[in-house]
Coordinates of C-alpha atoms and ligand atoms in Angstrom, one line a residue:
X20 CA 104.3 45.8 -75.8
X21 CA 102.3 43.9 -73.4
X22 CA 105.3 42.7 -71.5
X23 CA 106.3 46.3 -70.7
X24 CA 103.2 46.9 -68.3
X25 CA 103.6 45.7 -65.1
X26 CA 100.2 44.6 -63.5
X27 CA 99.5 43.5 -60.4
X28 CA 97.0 42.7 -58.7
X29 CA 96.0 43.4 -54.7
X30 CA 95.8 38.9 -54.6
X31 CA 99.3 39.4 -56.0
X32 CA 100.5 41.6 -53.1
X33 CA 103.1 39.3 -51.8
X34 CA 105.1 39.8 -54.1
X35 CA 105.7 43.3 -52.5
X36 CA 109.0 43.8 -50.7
X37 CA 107.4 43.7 -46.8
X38 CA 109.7 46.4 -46.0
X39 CA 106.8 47.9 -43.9
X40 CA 108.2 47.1 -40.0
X41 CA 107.8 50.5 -38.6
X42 CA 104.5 52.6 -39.1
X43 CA 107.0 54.9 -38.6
X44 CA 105.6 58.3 -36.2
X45 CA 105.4 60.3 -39.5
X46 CA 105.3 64.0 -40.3
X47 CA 101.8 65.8 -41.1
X48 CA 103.0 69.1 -42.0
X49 CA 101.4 72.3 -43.5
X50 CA 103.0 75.4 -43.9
X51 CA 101.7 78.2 -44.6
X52 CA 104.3 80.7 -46.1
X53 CA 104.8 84.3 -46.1
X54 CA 102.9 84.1 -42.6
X55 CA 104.3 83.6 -39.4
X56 CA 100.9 82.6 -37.3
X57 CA 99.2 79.3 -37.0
X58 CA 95.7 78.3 -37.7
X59 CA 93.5 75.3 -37.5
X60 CA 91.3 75.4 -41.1
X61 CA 88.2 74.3 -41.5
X62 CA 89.8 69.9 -42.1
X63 CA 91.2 70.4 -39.1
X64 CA 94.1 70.6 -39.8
X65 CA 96.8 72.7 -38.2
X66 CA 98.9 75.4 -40.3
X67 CA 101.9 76.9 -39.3
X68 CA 104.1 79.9 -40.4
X69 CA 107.5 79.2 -42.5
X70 CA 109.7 81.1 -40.5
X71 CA 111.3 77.9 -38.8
X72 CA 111.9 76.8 -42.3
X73 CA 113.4 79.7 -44.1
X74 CA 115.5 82.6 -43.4
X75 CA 115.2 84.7 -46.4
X76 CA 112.8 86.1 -48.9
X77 CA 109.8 88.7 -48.2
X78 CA 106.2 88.0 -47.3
X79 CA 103.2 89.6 -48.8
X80 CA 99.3 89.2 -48.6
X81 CA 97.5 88.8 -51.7
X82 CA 95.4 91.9 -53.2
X83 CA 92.7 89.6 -55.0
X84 CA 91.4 86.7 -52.2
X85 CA 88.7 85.9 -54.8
X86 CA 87.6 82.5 -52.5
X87 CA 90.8 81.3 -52.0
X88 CA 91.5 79.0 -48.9
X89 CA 93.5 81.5 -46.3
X90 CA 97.2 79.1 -46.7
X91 CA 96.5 80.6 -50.0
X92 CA 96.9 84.1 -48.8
X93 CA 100.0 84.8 -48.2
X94 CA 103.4 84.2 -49.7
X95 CA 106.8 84.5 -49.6
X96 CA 108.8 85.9 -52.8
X97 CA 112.3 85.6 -53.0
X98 CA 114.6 88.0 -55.3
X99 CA 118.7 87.6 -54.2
X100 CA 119.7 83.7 -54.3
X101 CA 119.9 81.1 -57.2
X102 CA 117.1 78.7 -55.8
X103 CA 115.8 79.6 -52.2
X104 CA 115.3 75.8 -50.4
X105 CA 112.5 74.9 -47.8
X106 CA 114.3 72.5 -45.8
X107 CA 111.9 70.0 -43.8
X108 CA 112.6 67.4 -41.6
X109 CA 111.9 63.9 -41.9
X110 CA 113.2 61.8 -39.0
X111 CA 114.2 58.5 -40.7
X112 CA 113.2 59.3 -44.1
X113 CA 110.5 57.0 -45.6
X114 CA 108.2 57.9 -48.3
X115 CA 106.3 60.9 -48.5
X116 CA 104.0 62.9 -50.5
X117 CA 105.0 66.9 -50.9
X118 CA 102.4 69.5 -52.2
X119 CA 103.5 73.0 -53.1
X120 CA 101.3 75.6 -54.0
X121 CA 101.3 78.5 -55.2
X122 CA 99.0 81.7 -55.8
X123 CA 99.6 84.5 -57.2
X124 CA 96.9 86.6 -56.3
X125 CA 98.2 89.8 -57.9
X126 CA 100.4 90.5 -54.6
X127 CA 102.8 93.0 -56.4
X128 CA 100.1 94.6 -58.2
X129 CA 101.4 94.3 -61.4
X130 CA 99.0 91.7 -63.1
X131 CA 101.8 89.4 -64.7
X132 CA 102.2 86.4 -63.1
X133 CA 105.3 84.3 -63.1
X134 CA 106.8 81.6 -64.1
X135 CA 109.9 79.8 -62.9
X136 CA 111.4 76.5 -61.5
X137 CA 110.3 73.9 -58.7
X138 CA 112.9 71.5 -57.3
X139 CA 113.3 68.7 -54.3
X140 CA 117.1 67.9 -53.3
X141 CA 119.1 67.6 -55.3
X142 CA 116.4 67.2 -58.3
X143 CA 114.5 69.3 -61.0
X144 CA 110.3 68.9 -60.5
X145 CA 108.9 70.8 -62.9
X146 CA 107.9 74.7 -64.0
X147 CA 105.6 76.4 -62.2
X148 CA 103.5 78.9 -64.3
X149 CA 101.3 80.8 -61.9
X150 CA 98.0 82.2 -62.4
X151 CA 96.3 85.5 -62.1
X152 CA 93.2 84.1 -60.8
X153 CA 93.7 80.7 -59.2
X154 CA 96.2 78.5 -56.9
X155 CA 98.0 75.8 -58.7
X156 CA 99.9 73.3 -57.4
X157 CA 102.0 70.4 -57.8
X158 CA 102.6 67.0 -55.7
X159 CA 105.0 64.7 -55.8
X160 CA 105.7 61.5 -54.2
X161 CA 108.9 60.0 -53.6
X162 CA 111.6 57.9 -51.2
X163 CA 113.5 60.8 -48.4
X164 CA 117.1 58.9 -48.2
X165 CA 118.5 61.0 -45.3
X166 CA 116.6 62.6 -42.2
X167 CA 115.3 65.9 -44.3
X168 CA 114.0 66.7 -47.7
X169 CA 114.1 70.5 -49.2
X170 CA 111.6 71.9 -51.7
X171 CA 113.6 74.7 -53.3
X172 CA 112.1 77.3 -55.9
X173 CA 114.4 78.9 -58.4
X174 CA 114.2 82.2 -61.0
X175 CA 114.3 81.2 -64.5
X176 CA 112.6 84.4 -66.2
X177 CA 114.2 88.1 -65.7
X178 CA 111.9 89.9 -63.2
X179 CA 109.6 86.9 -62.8
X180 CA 110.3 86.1 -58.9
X181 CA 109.9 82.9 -57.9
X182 CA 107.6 82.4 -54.6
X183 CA 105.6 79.5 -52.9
X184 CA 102.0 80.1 -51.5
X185 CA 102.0 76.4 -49.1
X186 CA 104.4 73.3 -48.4
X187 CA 102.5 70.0 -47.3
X188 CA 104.3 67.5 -46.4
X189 CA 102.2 64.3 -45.5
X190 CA 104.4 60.5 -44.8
X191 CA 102.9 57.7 -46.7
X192 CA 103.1 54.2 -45.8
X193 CA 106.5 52.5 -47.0
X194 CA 103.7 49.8 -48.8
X195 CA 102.1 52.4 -50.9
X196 CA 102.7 53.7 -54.3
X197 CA 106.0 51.1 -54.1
X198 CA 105.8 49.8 -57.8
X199 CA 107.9 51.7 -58.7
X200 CA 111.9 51.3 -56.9
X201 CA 112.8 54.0 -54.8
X202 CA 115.3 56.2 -57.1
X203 CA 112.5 57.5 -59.0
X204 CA 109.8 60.3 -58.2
X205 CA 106.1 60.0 -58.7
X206 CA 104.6 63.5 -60.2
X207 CA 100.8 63.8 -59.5
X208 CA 98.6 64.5 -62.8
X209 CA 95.4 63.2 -62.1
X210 CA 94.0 61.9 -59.2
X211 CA 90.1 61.4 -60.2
X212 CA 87.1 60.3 -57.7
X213 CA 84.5 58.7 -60.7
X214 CA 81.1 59.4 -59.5
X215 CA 82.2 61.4 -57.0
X216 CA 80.3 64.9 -56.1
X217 CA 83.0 66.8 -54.6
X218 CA 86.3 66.8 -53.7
X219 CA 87.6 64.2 -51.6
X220 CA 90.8 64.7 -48.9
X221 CA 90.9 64.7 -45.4
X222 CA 90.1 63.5 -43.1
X223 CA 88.2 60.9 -45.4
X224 CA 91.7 60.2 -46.9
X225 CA 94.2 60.1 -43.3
X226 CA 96.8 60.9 -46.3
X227 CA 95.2 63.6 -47.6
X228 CA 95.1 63.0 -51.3
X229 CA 92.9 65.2 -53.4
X230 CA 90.4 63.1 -55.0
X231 CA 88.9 65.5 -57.4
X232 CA 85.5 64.6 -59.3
X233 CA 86.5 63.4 -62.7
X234 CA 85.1 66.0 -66.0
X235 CA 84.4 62.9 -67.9
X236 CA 80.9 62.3 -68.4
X237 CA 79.7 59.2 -67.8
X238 CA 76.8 58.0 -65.7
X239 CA 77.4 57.9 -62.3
X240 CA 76.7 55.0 -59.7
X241 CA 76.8 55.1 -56.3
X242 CA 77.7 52.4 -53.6
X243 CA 74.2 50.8 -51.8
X244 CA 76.7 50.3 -49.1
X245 CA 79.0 51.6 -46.5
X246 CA 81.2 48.3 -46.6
X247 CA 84.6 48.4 -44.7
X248 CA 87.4 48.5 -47.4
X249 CA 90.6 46.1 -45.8
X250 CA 93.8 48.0 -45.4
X251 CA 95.5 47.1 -48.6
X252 CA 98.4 48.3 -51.0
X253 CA 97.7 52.3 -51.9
X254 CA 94.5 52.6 -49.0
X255 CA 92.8 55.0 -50.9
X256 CA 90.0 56.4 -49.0
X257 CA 86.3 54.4 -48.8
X258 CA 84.5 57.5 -49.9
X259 CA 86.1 57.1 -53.1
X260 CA 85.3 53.6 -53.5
X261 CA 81.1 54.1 -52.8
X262 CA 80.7 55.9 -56.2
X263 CA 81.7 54.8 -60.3
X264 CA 80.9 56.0 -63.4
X265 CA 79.7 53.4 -66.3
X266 CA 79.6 54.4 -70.2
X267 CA 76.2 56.4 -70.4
X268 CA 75.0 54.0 -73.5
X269 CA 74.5 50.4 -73.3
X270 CA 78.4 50.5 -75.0
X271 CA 80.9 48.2 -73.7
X272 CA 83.6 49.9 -73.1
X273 CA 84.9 53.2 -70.9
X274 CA 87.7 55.1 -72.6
X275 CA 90.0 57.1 -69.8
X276 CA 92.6 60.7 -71.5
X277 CA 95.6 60.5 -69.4
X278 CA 95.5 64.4 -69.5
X279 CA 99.3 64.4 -70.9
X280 CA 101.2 67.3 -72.7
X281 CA 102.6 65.8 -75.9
X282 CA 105.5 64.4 -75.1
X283 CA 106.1 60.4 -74.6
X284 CA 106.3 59.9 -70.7
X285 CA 107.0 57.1 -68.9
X286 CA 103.9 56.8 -66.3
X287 CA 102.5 55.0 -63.4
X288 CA 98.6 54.1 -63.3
X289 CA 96.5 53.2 -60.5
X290 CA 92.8 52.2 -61.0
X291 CA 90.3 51.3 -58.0
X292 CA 87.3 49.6 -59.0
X293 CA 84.5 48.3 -56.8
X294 CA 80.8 46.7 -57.3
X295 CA 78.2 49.2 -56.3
X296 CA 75.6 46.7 -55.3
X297 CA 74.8 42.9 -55.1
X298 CA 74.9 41.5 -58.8
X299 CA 72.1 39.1 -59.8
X300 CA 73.1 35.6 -61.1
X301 CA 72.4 36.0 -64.1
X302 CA 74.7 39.2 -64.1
X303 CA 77.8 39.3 -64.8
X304 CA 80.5 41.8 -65.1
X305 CA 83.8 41.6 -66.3
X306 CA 86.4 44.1 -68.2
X307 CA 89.9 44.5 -69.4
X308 CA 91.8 46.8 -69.4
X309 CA 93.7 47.8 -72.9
X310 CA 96.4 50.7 -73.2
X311 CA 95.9 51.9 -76.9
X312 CA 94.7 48.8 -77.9
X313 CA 97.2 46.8 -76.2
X314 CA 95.2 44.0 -73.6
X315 CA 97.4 44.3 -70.3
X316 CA 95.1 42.8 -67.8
X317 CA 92.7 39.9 -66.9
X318 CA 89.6 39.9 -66.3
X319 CA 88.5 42.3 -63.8
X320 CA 85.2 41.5 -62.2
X321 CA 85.0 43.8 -59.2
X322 CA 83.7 42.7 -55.7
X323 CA 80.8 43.9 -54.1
X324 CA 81.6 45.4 -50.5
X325 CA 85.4 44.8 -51.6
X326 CA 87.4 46.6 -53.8
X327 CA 90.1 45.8 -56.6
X328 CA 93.4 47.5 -57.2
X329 CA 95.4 47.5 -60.7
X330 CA 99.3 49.5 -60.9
X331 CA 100.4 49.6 -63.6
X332 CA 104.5 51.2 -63.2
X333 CA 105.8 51.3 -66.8
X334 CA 103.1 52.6 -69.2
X335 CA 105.2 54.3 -72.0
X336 CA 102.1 57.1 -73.0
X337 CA 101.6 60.5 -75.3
X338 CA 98.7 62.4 -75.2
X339 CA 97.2 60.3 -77.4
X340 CA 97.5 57.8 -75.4
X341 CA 94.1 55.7 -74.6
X342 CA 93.2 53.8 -71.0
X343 CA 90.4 51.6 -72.5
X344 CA 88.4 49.1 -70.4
X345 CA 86.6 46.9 -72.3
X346 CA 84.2 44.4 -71.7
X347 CA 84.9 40.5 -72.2
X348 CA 82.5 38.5 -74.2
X349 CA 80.7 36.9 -71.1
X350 CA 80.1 40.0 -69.7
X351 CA 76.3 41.3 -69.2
X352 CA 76.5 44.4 -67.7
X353 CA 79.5 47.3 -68.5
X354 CA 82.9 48.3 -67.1
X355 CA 82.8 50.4 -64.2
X356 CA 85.8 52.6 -62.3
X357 CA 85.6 53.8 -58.9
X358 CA 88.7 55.9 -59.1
X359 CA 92.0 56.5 -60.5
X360 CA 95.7 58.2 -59.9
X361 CA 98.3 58.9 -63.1
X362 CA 101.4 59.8 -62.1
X363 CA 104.8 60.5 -64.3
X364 CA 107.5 58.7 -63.6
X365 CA 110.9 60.6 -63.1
X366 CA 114.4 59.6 -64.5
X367 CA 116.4 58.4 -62.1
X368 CA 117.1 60.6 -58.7
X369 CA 120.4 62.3 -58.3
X370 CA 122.1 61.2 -55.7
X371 CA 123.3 64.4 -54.8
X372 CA 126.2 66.1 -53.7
X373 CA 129.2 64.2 -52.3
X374 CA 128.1 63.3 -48.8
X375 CA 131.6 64.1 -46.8
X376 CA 131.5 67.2 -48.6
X377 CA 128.1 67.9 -47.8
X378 CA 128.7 67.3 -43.9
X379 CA 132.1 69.4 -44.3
X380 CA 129.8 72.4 -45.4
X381 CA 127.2 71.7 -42.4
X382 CA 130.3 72.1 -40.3
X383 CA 130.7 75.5 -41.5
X384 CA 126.9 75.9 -41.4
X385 CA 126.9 75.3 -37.6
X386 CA 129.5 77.6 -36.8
X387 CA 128.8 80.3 -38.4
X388 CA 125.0 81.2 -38.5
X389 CA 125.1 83.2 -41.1
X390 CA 125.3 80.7 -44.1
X391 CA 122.8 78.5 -41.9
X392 CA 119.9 79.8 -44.2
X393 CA 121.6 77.6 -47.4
X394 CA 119.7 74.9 -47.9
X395 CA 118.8 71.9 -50.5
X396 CA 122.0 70.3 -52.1
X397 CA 124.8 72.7 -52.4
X398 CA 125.9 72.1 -56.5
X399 CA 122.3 70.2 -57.7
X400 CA 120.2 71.1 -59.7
X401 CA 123.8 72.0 -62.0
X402 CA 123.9 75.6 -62.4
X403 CA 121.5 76.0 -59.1
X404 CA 124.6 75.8 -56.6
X405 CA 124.5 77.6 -53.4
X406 CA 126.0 81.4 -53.8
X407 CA 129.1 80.8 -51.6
X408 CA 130.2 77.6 -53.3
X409 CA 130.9 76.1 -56.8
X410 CA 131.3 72.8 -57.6
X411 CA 132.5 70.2 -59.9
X412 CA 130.8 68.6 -62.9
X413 CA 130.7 65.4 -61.5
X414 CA 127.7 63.1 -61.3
X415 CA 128.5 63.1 -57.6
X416 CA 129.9 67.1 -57.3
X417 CA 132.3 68.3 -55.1
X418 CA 133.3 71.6 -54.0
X419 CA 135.6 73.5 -55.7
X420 CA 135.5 76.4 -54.6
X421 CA 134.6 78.9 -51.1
X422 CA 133.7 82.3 -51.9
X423 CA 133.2 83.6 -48.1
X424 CA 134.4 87.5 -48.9
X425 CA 132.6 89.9 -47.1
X426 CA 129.9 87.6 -45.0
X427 CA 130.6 88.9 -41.7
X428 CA 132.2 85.8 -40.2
X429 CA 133.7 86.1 -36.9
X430 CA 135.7 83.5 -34.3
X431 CA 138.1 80.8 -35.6
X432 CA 137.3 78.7 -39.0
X433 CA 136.5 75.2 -38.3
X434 CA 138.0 72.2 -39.6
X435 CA 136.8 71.8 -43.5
X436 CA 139.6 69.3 -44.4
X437 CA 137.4 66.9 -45.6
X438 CA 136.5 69.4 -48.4
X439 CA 139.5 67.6 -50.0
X440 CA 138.6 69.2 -53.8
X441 CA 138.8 72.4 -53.4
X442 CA 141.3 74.4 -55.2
X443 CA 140.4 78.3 -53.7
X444 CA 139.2 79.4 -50.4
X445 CA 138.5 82.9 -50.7
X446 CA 137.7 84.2 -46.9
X447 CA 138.9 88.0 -46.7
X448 CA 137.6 90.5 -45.5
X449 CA 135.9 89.0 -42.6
X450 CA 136.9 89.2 -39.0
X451 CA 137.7 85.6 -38.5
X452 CA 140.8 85.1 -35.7
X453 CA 142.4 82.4 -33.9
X454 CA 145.5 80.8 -35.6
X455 CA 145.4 80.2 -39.2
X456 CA 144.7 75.9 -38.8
X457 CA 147.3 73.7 -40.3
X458 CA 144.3 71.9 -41.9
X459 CA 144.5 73.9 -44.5
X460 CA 147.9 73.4 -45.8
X461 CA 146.7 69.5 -45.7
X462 CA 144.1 70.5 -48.9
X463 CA 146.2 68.4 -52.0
X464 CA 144.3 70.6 -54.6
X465 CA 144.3 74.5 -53.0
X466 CA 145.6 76.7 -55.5
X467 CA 144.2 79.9 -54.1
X468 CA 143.7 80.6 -50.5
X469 CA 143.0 84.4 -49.7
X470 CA 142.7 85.1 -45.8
X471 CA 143.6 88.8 -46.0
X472 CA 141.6 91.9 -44.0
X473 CA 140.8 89.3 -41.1
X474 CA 141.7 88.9 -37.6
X475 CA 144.0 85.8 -37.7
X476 CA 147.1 85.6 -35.0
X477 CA 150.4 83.8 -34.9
X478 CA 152.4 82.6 -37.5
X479 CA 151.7 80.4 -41.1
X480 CA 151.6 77.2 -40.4
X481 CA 154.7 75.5 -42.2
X482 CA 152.0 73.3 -44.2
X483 CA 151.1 76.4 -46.6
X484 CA 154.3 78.2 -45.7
X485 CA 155.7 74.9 -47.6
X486 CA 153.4 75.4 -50.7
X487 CA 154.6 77.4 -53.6
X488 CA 151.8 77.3 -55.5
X489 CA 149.6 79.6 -53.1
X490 CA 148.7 82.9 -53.1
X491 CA 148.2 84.1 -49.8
X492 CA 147.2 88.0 -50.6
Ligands
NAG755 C1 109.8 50.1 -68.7 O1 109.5 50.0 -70.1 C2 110.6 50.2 -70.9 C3 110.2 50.1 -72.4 O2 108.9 50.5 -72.5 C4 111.7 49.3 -70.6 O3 112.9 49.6 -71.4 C5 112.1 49.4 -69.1 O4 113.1 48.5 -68.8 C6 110.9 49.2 -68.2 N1 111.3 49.6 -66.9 C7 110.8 48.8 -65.8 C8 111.3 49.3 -64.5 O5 110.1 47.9 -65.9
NAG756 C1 94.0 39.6 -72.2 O1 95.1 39.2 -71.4 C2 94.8 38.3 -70.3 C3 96.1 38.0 -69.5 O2 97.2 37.8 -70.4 C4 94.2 37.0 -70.8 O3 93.8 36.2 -69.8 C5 92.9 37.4 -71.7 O4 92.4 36.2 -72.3 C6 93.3 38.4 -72.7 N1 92.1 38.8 -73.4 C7 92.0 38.8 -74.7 C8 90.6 39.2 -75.3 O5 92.8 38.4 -75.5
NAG757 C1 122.8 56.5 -57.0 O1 123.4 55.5 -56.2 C2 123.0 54.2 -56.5 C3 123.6 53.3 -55.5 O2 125.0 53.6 -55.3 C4 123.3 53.9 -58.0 O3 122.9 52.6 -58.3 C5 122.6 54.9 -58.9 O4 123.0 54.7 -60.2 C6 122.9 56.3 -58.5 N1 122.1 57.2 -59.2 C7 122.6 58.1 -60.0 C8 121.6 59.0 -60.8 O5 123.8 58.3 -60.2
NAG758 C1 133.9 93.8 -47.0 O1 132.6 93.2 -46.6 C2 131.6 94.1 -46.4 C3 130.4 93.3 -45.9 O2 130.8 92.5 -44.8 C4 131.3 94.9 -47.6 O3 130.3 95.8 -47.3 C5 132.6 95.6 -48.0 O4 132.3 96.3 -49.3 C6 133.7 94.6 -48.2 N1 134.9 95.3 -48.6 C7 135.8 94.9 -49.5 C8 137.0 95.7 -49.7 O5 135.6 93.9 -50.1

């Protein structure tokens, strides 16, 4: 089993893909939804209102603040689409960590809050279940492939309306959390400060992680020095690295949960580990680390004024599942841990919807304003497609289908041929005008094409007059 874990450590680091040219500018983004003002809070950091972001859905103030922080009180609730899509740009993609959160904070009154779906592109994330009486949220980290990346919420649960309290959107470093390859999420479950007092984010972490005190009782150390941590691999925060936790007897080993539901997971590991003050010489102290009972590490004998990184990318866990460090024979003195990330691992990203289909639809998007407020991938999540459209089964889905009845579109139709799998384009009852465009007699699959109760001058284009197969209503 020990061949499964990949461990690495910070000397290794080389071995890393040095894919890190640009620092790229980055995006630092918090939206605050359901409101349309900004504020600084009290991090300094600056919130803004989600109205650039979404078109649709109602906002509402919560009825029970309790001691909530303010992103947390107000939200937008949304009622009339499949999945209603955040869309967020992220100039030349990169890496990035996305936080939603959500409160429910008894807006509607009713005392029953819901439960429903979270998804990012063209991927399922997980299932929200909101609370009556505090925020909960879920981060995620993971590679953005084109210039934008959409956090979409969808209705799984009659009346149980989906709705999203705050986006964050924070770019990482293209070096951290790159263990594993980029066609695979990272979904936060722990992210534990040993030792720590409090809560840890920024601006002691520029990435603002949340470093939460860990529950496990152990005693804890602190640092008898503010050293200077290098820049290295995952950067977590100094603050983080100045406190530990040892076993509370004189036993020899420290035995980390890894909080999962029941379920075997495939998950990612990161452990931080750092001497808290000078060691005598005749001290010594050394550990390794063992995953149910399984030794996956050498020795670990971490630095003073220094710190030591571990990854591991492919644990296969349960909830039974034990992190154990142990210490080695030599050792005088027990294991320590500074601090320490567990993450799932996703399956393997969609790659979404057929890209020249997806651009065909953004032509549409652009000219008429209207269907401007779709966003996230058109067919994925299957069974979350956007109202208008439907799509194959595909891996890679095209679009089947237009259903554009009744939308109010006005001017000429823009060129769609590359929509080259569709087989009906329903657009009555609209006022679109202009000639009817030859384009469309060009689409090898149209079965169905319904323009009727529109505006549209001149003659058929011999292209469809040609067909026999279409029903032109
Ligand atoms: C992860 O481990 C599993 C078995 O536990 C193995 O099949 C798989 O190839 C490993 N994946 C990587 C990326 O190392
Ligand atoms: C654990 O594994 C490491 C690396 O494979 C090895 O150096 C060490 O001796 C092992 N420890 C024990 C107790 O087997
Ligand atoms: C996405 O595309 C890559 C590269 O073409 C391919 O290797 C991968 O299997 C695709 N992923 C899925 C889930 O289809
Ligand atoms: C036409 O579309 C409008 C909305 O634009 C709708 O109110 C009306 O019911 C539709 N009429 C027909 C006959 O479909």
């Amino acid at each position: 089993m020990a061949k499964h874990l990949k461990t690495s450590l910070l000397s290794l680091l080389p071995l890393l893909p040095l894919l890190v040219a640009t620092v790229s500018a980055g995006v630092f983004l918090s939206i605050d939804c359901g409101s349309s003002q900004s504020f600084i809070d009290e991090r300094n950091i600056k919130w803004e209102g989600d109205n650039l972001y979404i078109g649709h859905g109602r906002s509402f103030v919560v009825r029970n603040r309790g001691s909530v922080s303010r992103a947390m009180t107000t939200l937008r609730v949304f009622d009339s689409r499949r999945k209603s899509c955040y869309r967020i740009d992220v100039s030349g993609g990169g890496r990035v960590l996305v936080r939603a959160s959500f409160y429910y904070g008894n807006y509607d009154g009713k005392s029953f809050p819901p439960s429903f779906a979270l998804q990012f592109d063209a991927n399922g994330w997980d299932t929200v279940e909101t609370s009556l009486d505090r925020p909960v949220s879920r981060e995620a980290i993971y590679v953005v492939s084109g210039d934008a990346t959409s956090v979409c919420v969808a209705q799984t649960q009659p009346y149980q309306l989906p709705f999203v309290s705050a986006i964050e959107v924070r770019t990482l470093e293209w070096s951290m959390y790159a263990h594993v390859d980029p066609s695979r999420a990272l979904f936060l479950q722990r992210r534990e400060a040993f030792g720590a007092q409090q809560i840890v984010r920024y601006k002691d972490d520029v990435y603002d992680r949340i470093w939460s005190p860990s529950t496990i009782s152990k005693t804890a150390l602190a640092s008898d020095t503010s050293f200077i941590v290098p820049d290295s691999m995952d950067r977590p925060p100094k603050l983080v690295l100045r406190t530990a936790i040892a076993p509370t007897q004189q036993s020899s080993s420290l035995i980390l949960p890894t909080y999962l539901s029941t379920s075997t997971e495939r998950i990612y590991v990161n452990m931080y580990f750092s001497e808290m003050s000078e060691l005598e010489s005749t001290q010594m102290r050394s550990f390794e680390i063992y995953v149910d009972v399984v030794n996956v590490s050498v020795p670990v004998s971490p630095p003073y004024q220094d710190f030591i990184e571990l990854s591991f990318a492919n644990i296969t866990a349960n909830s039974n599942t034990a992190i154990e460090l142990r210490a080695t024979a030599d050792s005088t003195l027990p294991p320590i841990i500074s601090a320490r990330e567990v993450f799932l691992v996703s399956a393997a990203l969609s790659n979404g919807t057929n890209a020249d289909d997806v651009n065909a639809l953004g032509t549409l998007q652009r000219q008429f304003k209207v269907l401007r407020d779709w966003n996230g991938d058109p067919c994925l999540p299957f069974s979350y497609h956007w109202e208008w459209v439907t799509c194959s089964s595909d891996e890679k889905p095209r679009i089947t289908a237009l259903y554009l009845s009744g939308y109010g579109l006005t001017g000429g139709l823009p060129n769609f041929g590359a929509l080259t799998a569709l087989e009906i384009v329903d657009l009555h009852n609209n006022s679109l005008s202009g000639e009817i465009p030859d384009f469309l007699g060009n689409l090898p699959n149209l079965r169905i094409l319904n323009l009727a109760y529109n505006s549209f001058s001149g003659s058929v284009p011999s292209s469809l007059t040609q067909k026999t197969n279409l029903n032109l209503e």
